[in-house]
Amino acid sequence: MTQKELLLEILSEEIPSRFQKNAIQNASSLFSKILKEYGTHFTSVESYISTRRVMLVVKHLLKQTTDLYEEKRGPRVSAPEKAISGFLNANQREKSELFIRNGYYYLRIEEQARDVRDIIPDVITEFIERMPWPKSMRWYLEDQGTVSTPWVRPIRSILCIYDSEAINAFIRPVGLTTCGHTFGHRFISPGPINVTDFADYAEKLEQNYVALDYKKKMAFINNELVLQAAAMGLCPAYDEELMEEVTGLVEYPFVQFGAIDEKYMKLPSPVLSTSMRIHQKYFPLVYPDSTPAPFYGTVTNVPCTQTIREGLDRVLRARLSDAMFFYNEDADVTLEAFAQRLSNVVFHEKLGSIAQKVDRMMSIANSKEEHRVVALCKADLLTQMVGEFPELQGVMGEIYALKQDESRAVAKAIREHYKPKGAKDGLPDSYMGTRVSFFDKLDTLVGFIGIGITPSGSKDPFALRRAALGIIRLLCDSGHHVLESDNLSWYIDTLISAYSEQGLALLPETMESVHNFTISRLKIFISDKFSVDSEIVDSVIDSFDTLDFDYKDAVAKAKKLNILHGREGFPVIREAVKRALGVIGEENLQVSDLNEKLIFENVHLKSLRKHIEACLAKQEEDLVFQDIVKISGIVLDVCDNVLINDKDLEIRLNNLKLLNKYITLVKCKIGVL
């Protein structure tokens, strides 16, 4: 059998750029999975994505599928006849074809090998129906008088070529017949282009201004920005998110540069860059010393003309003119005055206003400067600048605070208290910024969980998972003593009381629920960040009291235990701990009143006690681990040779206390198992 190539392109209206990066991997993995389900043989599936097209190329796809065999389980033998008939009808089989195994009816489904051309239409249909998109849409199929199956945007053409020949098959869910031609750039080269295979396809698309490879297109844009900026003695301010977005916006990139009116350079740097990046998709340019330059770079989908260049400058000028107006208007009002209006801003209909949130945060702040930061940290929400550019919340608070002679420490903490905004965002640098960020996120968590709102499945409209992860990162990674001398329970309890004083009653189980929710996120945090086995994470978490949980210590113990887990001798420790805990059971034992006389009467117990005491006195981690391995062997020996649960109550309790001393040693020196 000869080996062939399958080329598939689904051409649609413009695919949102934020969907494109993930779609590359999703498309290849899904298409590969579907092909395997049909019994095909191939070496690889590569996927490409551009502004209007999802393209797949299957290398060395054999022209014949393999015979498929499947055993499909049906209803129980005792099931009603109606259920059995339904199973048979669904599979178009007769009752004589059933066979019985373990009390169930089964059917043996056999499918003979088929020509791969015959299954390709079904494969395409399944791919379109199963491809995951964050959002999709349907459109009206006039010829069929119905709506299509969902796809990210309306599909306009499907190219399908196998072994250099076009396959013409009607794909009913989208009302289109596959063909052997594609289309070039929508504006520069919109006509049909006949192709024969992937190499021909890629070459002709490039000639017709379609950059097929997402990563190469991104690299080209970046290189052009750097080279053209360097020729002007400047550098582009690199922004990964913006780079990904503009890459997905254009079929073929044309890098252009424009100028900014000098009067707008008086605006604060964050205002300038936000106006360009967020709203216009322009790259700010800076001098080598990072000072903002009166120029920008941008990427267009067509070659730049004088008209286009003037238009690019004009829309930015209008945006910056608005920013200048808002900035000057805001500067005439103090942050304190803005803060006094926060009672008119709703935090949540059941949790009161932003002003009430600030008051609750005040209840857990404990210094004059912290109280000042808390009082002003939400004030910029009412500025016109943040109203126009929500991305600048906190940033404008810092800028206005400095203009109004607040200390640099207070101004910086106002900006930093929103951090971290996500898993990849940096943490606050300052102690005050870290503390106020913690207050803000914990108040949100306590409030929403306290009224019974928690994330469900993938839905988390109030970003509570992000808030919990932020708290964990602040506690574990910030380098600051966020909780000072109090544990997390004190802060939660104080916030619950603050809610109550405001007349906002929370659920009685709020304290435990907040702890449980945050600890559940901690498990994921440890597993993902440090690649710790979930069983180890669970054992560490379970060793703590939920209401007196030490997050930093839990992370340290999990990391340590994960390292030890791979060392020789660890299975001996695990087995000894398991057996010792099994013997001790639920006994509440105190080891301080051991009867030494009873221990020294038994050679096994005497050896165990001696080695435990010697190990407790050691500090070197490696020696301690080796000693615990040795002691664990002695514990197993004790369990095998000593009647732990002696009929004599005093002997039995003494034996259990000694085993408990071993468990305490392991927890103290290693962590837990």
XYZ file of C-alpha atoms in Angstrom:
673
model
C 0.000 0.000 0.000
C 1.316 3.438 -0.902
C 1.420 6.243 1.607
C -0.365 9.530 0.841
C -0.862 13.086 2.147
C -4.181 14.623 3.210
C -4.576 18.396 3.066
C -7.562 20.099 4.688
C -8.320 23.810 4.983
C -11.434 25.298 6.588
C -11.775 28.906 5.424
C -14.099 31.117 7.458
C -14.748 34.679 8.460
C -12.070 36.220 10.708
C -11.161 34.074 13.722
C -10.638 36.171 16.901
C -6.923 36.448 17.542
C -7.244 35.368 21.190
C -8.576 31.970 20.036
C -5.839 31.179 17.550
C -2.866 30.103 19.675
C -4.714 27.354 21.557
C -6.548 26.262 18.401
C -3.272 25.158 16.788
C -2.717 22.385 19.324
C -6.404 21.570 19.713
C -6.896 21.085 15.980
C -4.004 18.662 15.463
C -4.737 16.570 18.557
C -8.476 16.305 17.787
C -7.987 15.473 14.105
C -5.421 12.826 15.007
C -7.819 11.320 17.533
C -10.688 11.150 15.020
C -8.486 9.528 12.368
C -7.436 6.847 14.842
C -11.072 6.206 15.763
C -11.701 5.400 12.094
C -8.829 2.932 12.015
C -6.475 4.922 9.789
C -2.681 4.775 9.819
C -0.541 7.922 9.450
C 2.735 9.320 10.781
C 1.761 12.839 11.872
C -0.847 15.581 11.845
C 0.342 19.187 11.599
C -1.968 22.153 12.076
C -1.658 25.800 11.072
C -3.905 28.746 11.718
C -4.250 32.177 10.212
C -6.764 34.975 10.430
C -9.374 33.178 8.311
C -8.313 29.564 8.103
C -7.640 26.393 10.054
C -5.397 24.074 8.065
C -4.292 20.476 8.680
C -1.869 18.261 6.815
C -1.737 14.522 7.526
C 1.535 12.883 6.533
C 1.694 9.343 5.128
C -1.986 8.516 5.464
C -2.507 4.950 4.222
C -5.252 4.650 1.630
C -6.928 1.742 3.451
C -8.263 1.733 7.024
C -7.796 -1.363 9.172
C -10.545 -3.763 10.182
C -12.227 -2.526 13.365
C -13.491 -4.757 16.140
C -15.486 -3.485 19.097
C -17.542 -5.127 21.816
C -20.433 -2.908 22.816
C -22.123 -3.571 26.157
C -25.905 -3.443 26.275
C -28.497 -3.786 29.048
C -28.490 -6.432 31.767
C -29.897 -9.856 30.924
C -32.710 -9.157 33.393
C -33.583 -5.825 31.748
C -37.071 -5.289 30.244
C -37.531 -6.466 26.665
C -38.125 -2.871 25.614
C -34.608 -1.872 26.706
C -33.061 -4.815 24.852
C -35.003 -3.978 21.687
C -33.900 -0.364 21.905
C -30.259 -1.432 22.129
C -30.653 -3.698 19.085
C -32.488 -1.064 17.048
C -29.870 1.568 17.835
C -27.186 -0.718 16.458
C -29.339 -2.218 13.651
C -28.765 -5.793 14.877
C -30.856 -8.897 15.606
C -31.257 -10.545 19.001
C -29.500 -13.675 17.717
C -26.303 -11.634 17.445
C -26.196 -10.922 21.193
C -23.897 -12.789 23.547
C -23.830 -12.727 27.357
C -20.938 -11.895 29.675
C -21.088 -11.182 33.431
C -24.873 -10.729 33.314
C -24.864 -8.219 30.416
C -25.773 -8.494 26.739
C -22.964 -7.625 24.313
C -22.707 -7.033 20.581
C -19.561 -7.634 18.574
C -19.251 -4.759 16.135
C -17.018 -5.505 13.175
C -16.210 -3.048 10.433
C -14.314 -4.047 7.327
C -11.410 -1.995 5.988
C -12.485 0.925 3.806
C -10.914 3.245 1.275
C -9.765 6.304 3.183
C -11.475 8.560 0.601
C -14.818 7.160 1.743
C -14.308 8.135 5.376
C -12.751 11.585 4.865
C -16.141 13.396 4.618
C -17.190 11.813 7.926
C -13.864 12.752 9.504
C -14.280 16.378 8.385
C -17.839 16.475 9.711
C -16.790 15.117 13.105
C -13.865 17.519 13.291
C -16.117 20.513 12.673
C -18.654 19.275 15.217
C -16.092 18.439 17.918
C -13.496 21.207 17.573
C -13.456 23.131 20.892
C -13.751 26.924 20.630
C -14.166 29.310 23.594
C -17.139 30.755 21.710
C -18.806 29.658 18.497
C -21.754 30.655 16.318
C -24.292 29.232 13.886
C -25.378 30.741 10.586
C -28.310 30.239 8.250
C -27.952 27.697 5.426
C -30.273 29.048 2.765
C -30.186 25.938 0.536
C -31.203 23.686 3.419
C -33.518 26.103 5.189
C -31.824 25.447 8.507
C -28.893 26.626 10.635
C -25.387 25.230 10.570
C -23.507 23.288 13.204
C -21.480 25.662 15.438
C -18.035 26.870 14.368
C -15.971 29.796 15.545
C -17.164 31.920 12.598
C -19.218 31.155 9.443
C -17.358 28.759 7.135
C -17.059 29.893 3.521
C -14.980 27.170 1.854
C -13.431 23.760 2.594
C -10.363 22.629 0.673
C -9.709 18.883 0.777
C -6.975 17.120 -1.210
C -5.811 13.532 -0.827
C -2.960 12.099 -2.866
C -2.848 15.291 -4.981
C -6.495 14.903 -5.981
C -9.384 17.054 -4.799
C -12.155 15.295 -2.883
C -15.615 16.635 -3.622
C -17.913 15.738 -0.758
C -20.957 17.531 0.622
C -20.521 18.429 4.302
C -24.147 18.749 5.327
C -23.708 20.413 8.771
C -22.187 23.497 7.111
C -23.868 23.232 3.691
C -20.637 23.194 1.655
C -18.983 20.870 -0.857
C -15.244 20.367 -0.424
C -13.052 21.492 -3.297
C -9.476 21.701 -4.565
C -8.881 25.441 -4.360
C -8.264 28.020 -1.672
C -8.187 31.834 -1.644
C -5.402 34.315 -1.031
C -5.389 37.550 0.965
C -8.911 38.941 1.200
C -7.950 42.416 -0.066
C -4.700 41.957 -2.010
C -5.306 38.604 -3.769
C -8.906 37.438 -3.236
C -9.221 35.081 -6.223
C -9.308 31.244 -6.140
C -6.002 29.355 -6.123
C -5.743 25.732 -7.277
C -3.294 23.609 -5.277
C -2.100 19.995 -5.410
C -0.418 19.299 -2.062
C 0.844 21.003 1.081
C 4.125 22.236 -0.416
C 2.257 23.770 -3.354
C -0.392 25.168 -0.987
C 2.113 26.840 1.374
C 4.125 28.334 -1.509
C 1.104 29.756 -3.311
C -0.401 31.210 -0.133
C 2.866 32.998 0.600
C 2.861 34.357 -2.965
C -0.703 35.573 -2.404
C 0.047 37.316 0.901
C -1.077 34.755 3.467
C 1.463 33.931 6.203
C 0.461 30.442 7.261
C 2.821 29.692 10.166
C 1.702 31.547 13.311
C 5.115 31.430 15.044
C 7.026 32.534 11.944
C 4.590 35.391 11.418
C 5.078 36.524 15.027
C 8.871 36.321 14.703
C 8.749 38.358 11.474
C 6.690 41.108 13.144
C 9.035 41.264 16.113
C 12.157 41.391 13.953
C 10.740 44.128 11.741
C 9.758 46.228 14.746
C 13.218 45.878 16.282
C 15.105 46.584 13.041
C 13.029 49.576 11.970
C 13.057 51.030 15.491
C 16.835 50.558 15.742
C 17.273 52.555 12.543
C 15.622 55.443 14.415
C 17.754 54.910 17.539
C 14.752 53.486 19.401
C 13.483 50.216 20.886
C 9.941 48.786 20.832
C 8.407 48.152 24.258
C 7.836 44.413 23.916
C 4.431 43.133 25.013
C 3.809 39.403 24.564
C 0.009 39.641 24.737
C -0.089 42.470 22.209
C 2.321 40.591 19.933
C 0.052 37.525 19.976
C -2.995 39.676 19.300
C -1.625 41.547 16.291
C -0.215 38.292 14.895
C -3.731 36.901 14.847
C -5.264 40.047 13.365
C -3.426 40.052 10.037
C -3.157 37.539 7.205
C 0.132 39.072 6.138
C 2.006 41.592 8.324
C 3.108 45.014 7.160
C 4.981 46.903 9.900
C 4.465 50.683 9.953
C 5.725 53.531 12.147
C 3.980 56.748 13.081
C 4.536 59.896 15.141
C 2.883 61.282 18.289
C 2.194 64.998 18.728
C 4.724 66.405 21.167
C 2.057 67.953 23.407
C 0.778 64.516 24.358
C 4.192 63.433 25.613
C 3.386 65.336 28.818
C 0.977 62.548 29.727
C 2.264 59.964 32.236
C 4.023 57.078 30.527
C 1.408 54.441 31.582
C -1.361 56.569 30.060
C 0.516 56.892 26.773
C 1.335 53.203 26.526
C -2.150 52.049 27.546
C -3.790 54.320 24.977
C -1.579 52.797 22.310
C -1.460 49.150 23.360
C -4.990 48.462 24.585
C -7.102 50.586 22.295
C -5.079 50.988 19.105
C -2.872 47.853 19.150
C 0.210 50.072 18.661
C 3.640 49.280 20.098
C 5.095 52.156 22.154
C 8.683 53.073 21.304
C 11.285 54.161 23.836
C 14.789 55.609 23.834
C 17.647 53.346 25.016
C 17.252 54.777 28.559
C 13.556 53.645 28.500
C 12.241 57.207 28.177
C 9.040 57.252 26.040
C 9.664 58.400 22.457
C 7.108 60.350 20.358
C 6.726 57.459 17.928
C 4.891 54.148 17.711
C 4.978 50.965 15.667
C 1.972 49.114 14.355
C 1.065 46.205 12.092
C -1.424 46.490 9.242
C -3.048 43.862 7.056
C -2.271 45.764 3.837
C 0.671 47.866 2.612
C 0.670 51.306 4.171
C -0.363 54.288 2.054
C -0.279 57.951 2.965
C -4.007 57.805 3.671
C -3.606 54.849 6.017
C -0.674 56.492 7.799
C -2.629 59.688 8.337
C -5.550 57.635 9.618
C -3.334 55.779 12.112
C -2.007 59.073 13.465
C -5.475 60.629 13.572
C -7.165 57.913 15.652
C -4.298 57.904 18.157
C -4.421 61.683 18.360
C -8.130 61.542 19.191
C -7.542 58.906 21.880
C -4.696 60.869 23.474
C -6.715 64.078 23.342
C -9.420 62.370 25.412
C -6.788 61.051 27.818
C -5.302 64.534 28.251
C -8.741 65.960 29.032
C -9.558 63.240 31.579
C -6.140 63.532 33.207
C -6.413 67.283 33.674
C -9.970 66.998 34.995
C -9.002 64.319 37.537
C -5.994 66.299 38.733
C -8.303 68.996 40.108
C -9.897 66.544 42.591
C -8.091 64.911 45.522
C -8.079 61.157 46.057
C -9.744 61.731 49.410
C -12.635 63.459 47.637
C -12.952 60.554 45.211
C -12.817 58.093 48.140
C -15.759 59.817 49.825
C -17.929 58.917 46.811
C -17.196 55.171 47.011
C -20.425 54.591 48.922
C -22.164 55.127 45.558
C -20.215 52.273 43.902
C -21.666 48.781 44.426
C -19.215 46.008 45.258
C -21.984 43.374 45.050
C -25.704 43.721 45.667
C -25.494 41.373 48.690
C -22.118 42.621 49.964
C -22.634 46.366 49.964
C -20.571 49.162 48.462
C -16.881 49.657 47.783
C -16.832 52.072 50.746
C -18.009 49.245 53.013
C -15.318 46.990 51.577
C -12.718 49.627 52.425
C -14.058 49.853 55.999
C -13.753 46.067 56.382
C -10.176 46.155 55.102
C -9.495 48.857 57.692
C -10.486 46.417 60.440
C -7.533 44.131 59.657
C -4.957 46.846 58.916
C -2.781 47.732 61.914
C -0.547 50.700 61.122
C -1.090 54.343 60.265
C 0.425 53.941 56.795
C -1.580 50.769 56.084
C -4.775 52.602 57.017
C -3.806 55.422 54.666
C -3.240 53.016 51.775
C -6.537 51.229 52.433
C -8.406 54.548 52.617
C -7.129 55.646 49.177
C -6.547 52.373 47.294
C -9.975 52.291 45.600
C -10.376 56.053 45.099
C -9.142 56.071 41.495
C -12.086 53.855 40.473
C -14.103 57.078 40.338
C -11.622 59.005 38.203
C -12.490 59.702 34.588
C -9.183 58.212 33.508
C -9.917 54.790 35.028
C -13.471 55.055 33.711
C -12.027 55.320 30.198
C -9.054 53.000 30.775
C -10.017 50.362 33.392
C -6.588 48.759 32.904
C -5.087 51.743 34.761
C -6.800 51.146 38.106
C -4.154 51.364 40.787
C -1.699 52.905 38.328
C -3.616 56.181 38.250
C -4.040 55.968 42.015
C -0.249 55.992 42.379
C 0.167 58.851 39.894
C -2.461 61.052 41.545
C -1.187 60.193 45.040
C 2.311 61.392 44.161
C 0.909 64.595 42.623
C -0.948 65.185 45.905
C 2.204 64.714 48.015
C 1.435 61.307 49.483
C 4.556 59.375 50.469
C 6.161 57.179 47.809
C 5.542 54.122 49.983
C 1.797 54.834 50.171
C 1.552 55.647 46.442
C 3.415 52.485 45.463
C 1.210 50.316 47.694
C -1.921 51.808 46.088
C -0.691 50.575 42.694
C 0.603 47.243 43.960
C -2.447 46.179 45.928
C -4.090 44.822 42.756
C -1.187 42.407 42.203
C -1.050 39.575 41.413
C -3.817 39.806 38.810
C -3.226 36.261 37.598
C -0.985 33.223 37.871
C 1.722 34.828 35.693
C 1.528 38.323 37.174
C 4.279 39.506 39.504
C 3.846 40.000 43.245
C 3.965 43.353 45.045
C 7.491 44.448 45.973
C 6.626 46.406 49.085
C 5.442 45.118 52.430
C 2.455 47.478 52.481
C 1.456 46.605 48.935
C 1.586 42.924 49.845
C -0.472 43.388 52.994
C -3.200 45.512 51.389
C -3.396 43.136 48.416
C -3.942 40.336 50.919
C -6.669 42.336 52.733
C -8.462 43.053 49.457
C -8.445 39.472 48.180
C -9.353 37.901 51.507
C -12.308 40.265 51.969
C -13.569 39.267 48.511
C -13.189 35.578 49.304
C -14.872 35.807 52.704
C -17.762 37.836 51.328
C -18.679 35.711 48.333
C -18.138 32.368 50.044
C -20.019 33.740 53.036
C -23.149 34.291 50.908
C -22.854 30.888 49.271
C -21.248 31.918 45.972
C -18.425 29.590 44.883
C -17.067 28.620 41.463
C -18.952 25.892 39.635
C -17.101 23.841 37.030
C -15.360 26.211 34.639
C -17.559 29.142 35.707
C -15.993 31.603 38.123
C -17.596 34.989 37.358
C -16.146 36.714 40.423
C -12.621 35.282 39.946
C -12.594 33.617 43.366
C -10.076 30.973 42.286
C -7.761 33.773 41.182
C -8.260 35.556 44.515
C -7.443 32.360 46.437
C -4.335 31.743 44.322
C -3.307 35.357 44.892
C -3.591 34.885 48.662
C -1.531 31.684 48.478
C 1.204 33.363 46.440
C 1.271 36.349 48.789
C 1.601 34.047 51.801
C 4.136 31.641 50.284
C 6.181 33.541 47.702
C 6.226 37.221 48.650
C 9.109 37.144 51.141
C 7.055 39.279 53.535
C 5.446 38.147 56.798
C 1.931 38.856 55.579
C 0.131 37.441 58.618
C 2.499 38.962 61.188
C 1.851 37.147 64.504
C -1.713 36.088 63.690
C -2.849 33.091 61.653
C -5.313 33.288 58.777
C -8.278 32.409 60.996
C -7.934 35.695 62.924
C -8.211 37.713 59.706
C -11.182 35.702 58.464
C -12.949 36.002 61.818
C -12.309 39.756 61.965
C -13.734 40.216 58.463
C -16.796 38.113 59.329
C -17.367 40.391 62.336
C -16.908 43.468 60.135
C -19.532 42.173 57.710
C -21.872 41.552 60.650
C -21.362 45.079 62.018
C -22.388 46.416 58.595
C -25.597 44.352 58.774
C -24.354 41.811 56.213
C -24.831 38.388 57.798
C -22.713 35.573 56.381
C -23.277 31.824 56.592
C -22.284 30.245 59.938
C -19.833 27.886 58.204
C -17.984 30.738 56.447
C -14.750 30.338 58.432
C -14.328 26.650 57.576
C -15.544 27.115 53.994
C -12.975 29.848 53.252
C -10.195 27.685 54.692
C -11.297 24.635 52.704
C -11.588 26.604 49.462
C -8.157 28.190 49.819
C -6.516 24.924 50.869
C -8.036 23.195 47.823
C -6.314 25.787 45.624
C -3.086 25.291 47.586
C -3.076 21.610 46.585
C -3.195 22.579 42.909
C -0.574 25.306 43.459
C 1.913 22.861 45.029
C 1.301 20.116 42.467
C 1.641 22.454 39.466
C 4.502 24.677 40.603
C 6.738 22.059 42.221
C 5.600 18.882 40.386
C 4.677 17.181 43.641
C 2.643 13.967 43.507
C -0.965 14.527 44.628
C -0.699 11.749 47.221
C 2.194 13.551 48.900
C 0.334 16.873 48.788
C -2.740 15.294 50.378
C -0.711 13.716 53.161
C 0.952 17.043 53.978
C -2.332 18.961 53.917
C -4.051 16.371 56.124
C -1.347 16.744 58.786
C -2.460 20.318 59.559
C -5.390 21.608 61.553
C -7.676 23.296 59.019
C -8.343 26.315 61.254
C -4.653 26.721 62.175
C -3.130 26.112 58.770
C 0.428 27.222 57.970
C 0.568 27.717 54.187
C 4.280 28.420 53.951
C 5.154 25.429 56.123
C 2.853 23.173 54.072
C 4.668 24.133 50.859
C 8.085 23.568 52.449
C 7.060 20.151 53.811
C 5.579 19.045 50.501
C 8.746 20.048 48.613
C 10.962 18.299 51.150
C 8.858 15.166 51.211
C 8.775 15.068 47.421
C 12.580 15.044 47.325
C 12.797 12.326 49.968
C 10.145 10.281 48.198
C 12.605 9.262 45.506
C 15.417 8.307 47.892
C 16.402 4.757 48.683
C 14.829 3.640 51.944
C 11.724 5.805 51.694
C 9.392 2.826 51.077
C 10.597 1.372 54.408
C 9.572 4.586 56.188
C 6.211 4.649 54.436
C 5.465 1.023 55.332
C 6.523 1.520 58.969
C 4.369 4.629 59.349
C 1.401 2.865 57.762
C 1.701 -0.105 60.114
C 2.285 2.052 63.199
C -0.738 4.247 62.453
C -2.820 1.141 61.818
C -1.950 -0.187 65.267
C -2.377 3.132 67.089
C -5.754 3.832 65.468
C -7.735 6.636 67.059
C -5.928 6.478 70.429
C -5.214 9.915 71.942
C -1.757 9.266 73.410
C 0.707 11.359 75.389
C 4.309 10.151 75.184
C 5.551 12.122 78.188
C 4.636 9.422 80.689
C 6.376 6.405 79.114
C 7.201 3.605 81.533
C 10.905 3.121 80.914
C 11.033 -0.078 82.979
C 8.523 -1.816 80.693
C 10.470 -0.721 77.605
C 13.839 -1.961 78.840
C 12.355 -5.355 79.570
C 11.954 -5.943 75.786
C 15.008 -5.913 73.519
C 13.025 -4.701 70.466
C 11.353 -1.834 72.303
C 14.621 -0.912 74.006
C 16.366 -0.645 70.620
C 13.542 1.480 69.198
C 13.588 3.918 72.118
C 17.381 4.242 72.020
C 17.509 5.065 68.299
C 14.593 7.535 68.500
C 16.316 9.523 71.253
C 19.598 9.560 69.320
C 17.871 10.763 66.152
C 16.019 13.580 67.934
C 19.352 15.056 68.951
C 20.673 15.239 65.365
C 20.300 18.192 62.993
C 22.055 17.097 59.777
C 19.238 16.354 57.328
C 20.967 13.529 55.465
C 22.011 11.715 58.663
C 18.529 12.152 60.111
C 16.955 10.566 57.020
C 19.313 7.596 57.184
C 18.559 7.174 60.894
C 14.798 7.272 60.283
C 15.155 4.565 57.620
C 16.999 2.444 60.201
C 14.439 3.224 62.916
C 11.598 2.386 60.508
C 13.146 -1.053 60.027
C 13.160 -1.463 63.799
C 9.481 -0.420 63.912
C 8.620 -3.136 61.397
C 10.611 -5.567 63.531
C 8.648 -4.479 66.615
C 5.333 -4.948 64.791
C 6.401 -8.454 63.762
C 7.877 -9.610 67.092
C 6.082 -7.727 69.854
C 2.483 -8.160 70.930
C 1.622 -4.474 70.814
C -1.966 -4.886 72.011
C -0.986 -6.827 75.126
C -3.751 -8.017 77.434
C -2.134 -5.970 80.197
C -3.567 -2.456 79.713
C -0.454 -0.707 81.045
C 1.861 -2.629 78.687
C -0.462 -2.064 75.712
C -0.654 1.709 76.285
C 3.101 1.929 76.796
C 3.720 0.122 73.491
C 1.312 2.426 71.663
C 2.934 5.511 73.161
C 6.338 4.412 71.933
C 4.985 3.886 68.406
C 3.368 7.304 68.622
C 6.765 8.756 69.557
C 8.075 7.290 66.287
C 5.237 8.919 64.316
C 6.011 12.245 66.036
C 9.674 11.865 65.079
C 8.811 11.315 61.397
C 6.467 14.313 61.349
C 9.057 16.493 63.061
C 12.110 15.512 61.012
C 10.650 14.621 57.609
C 7.142 15.971 57.459
C 4.468 13.416 56.789
C 3.797 10.502 54.464
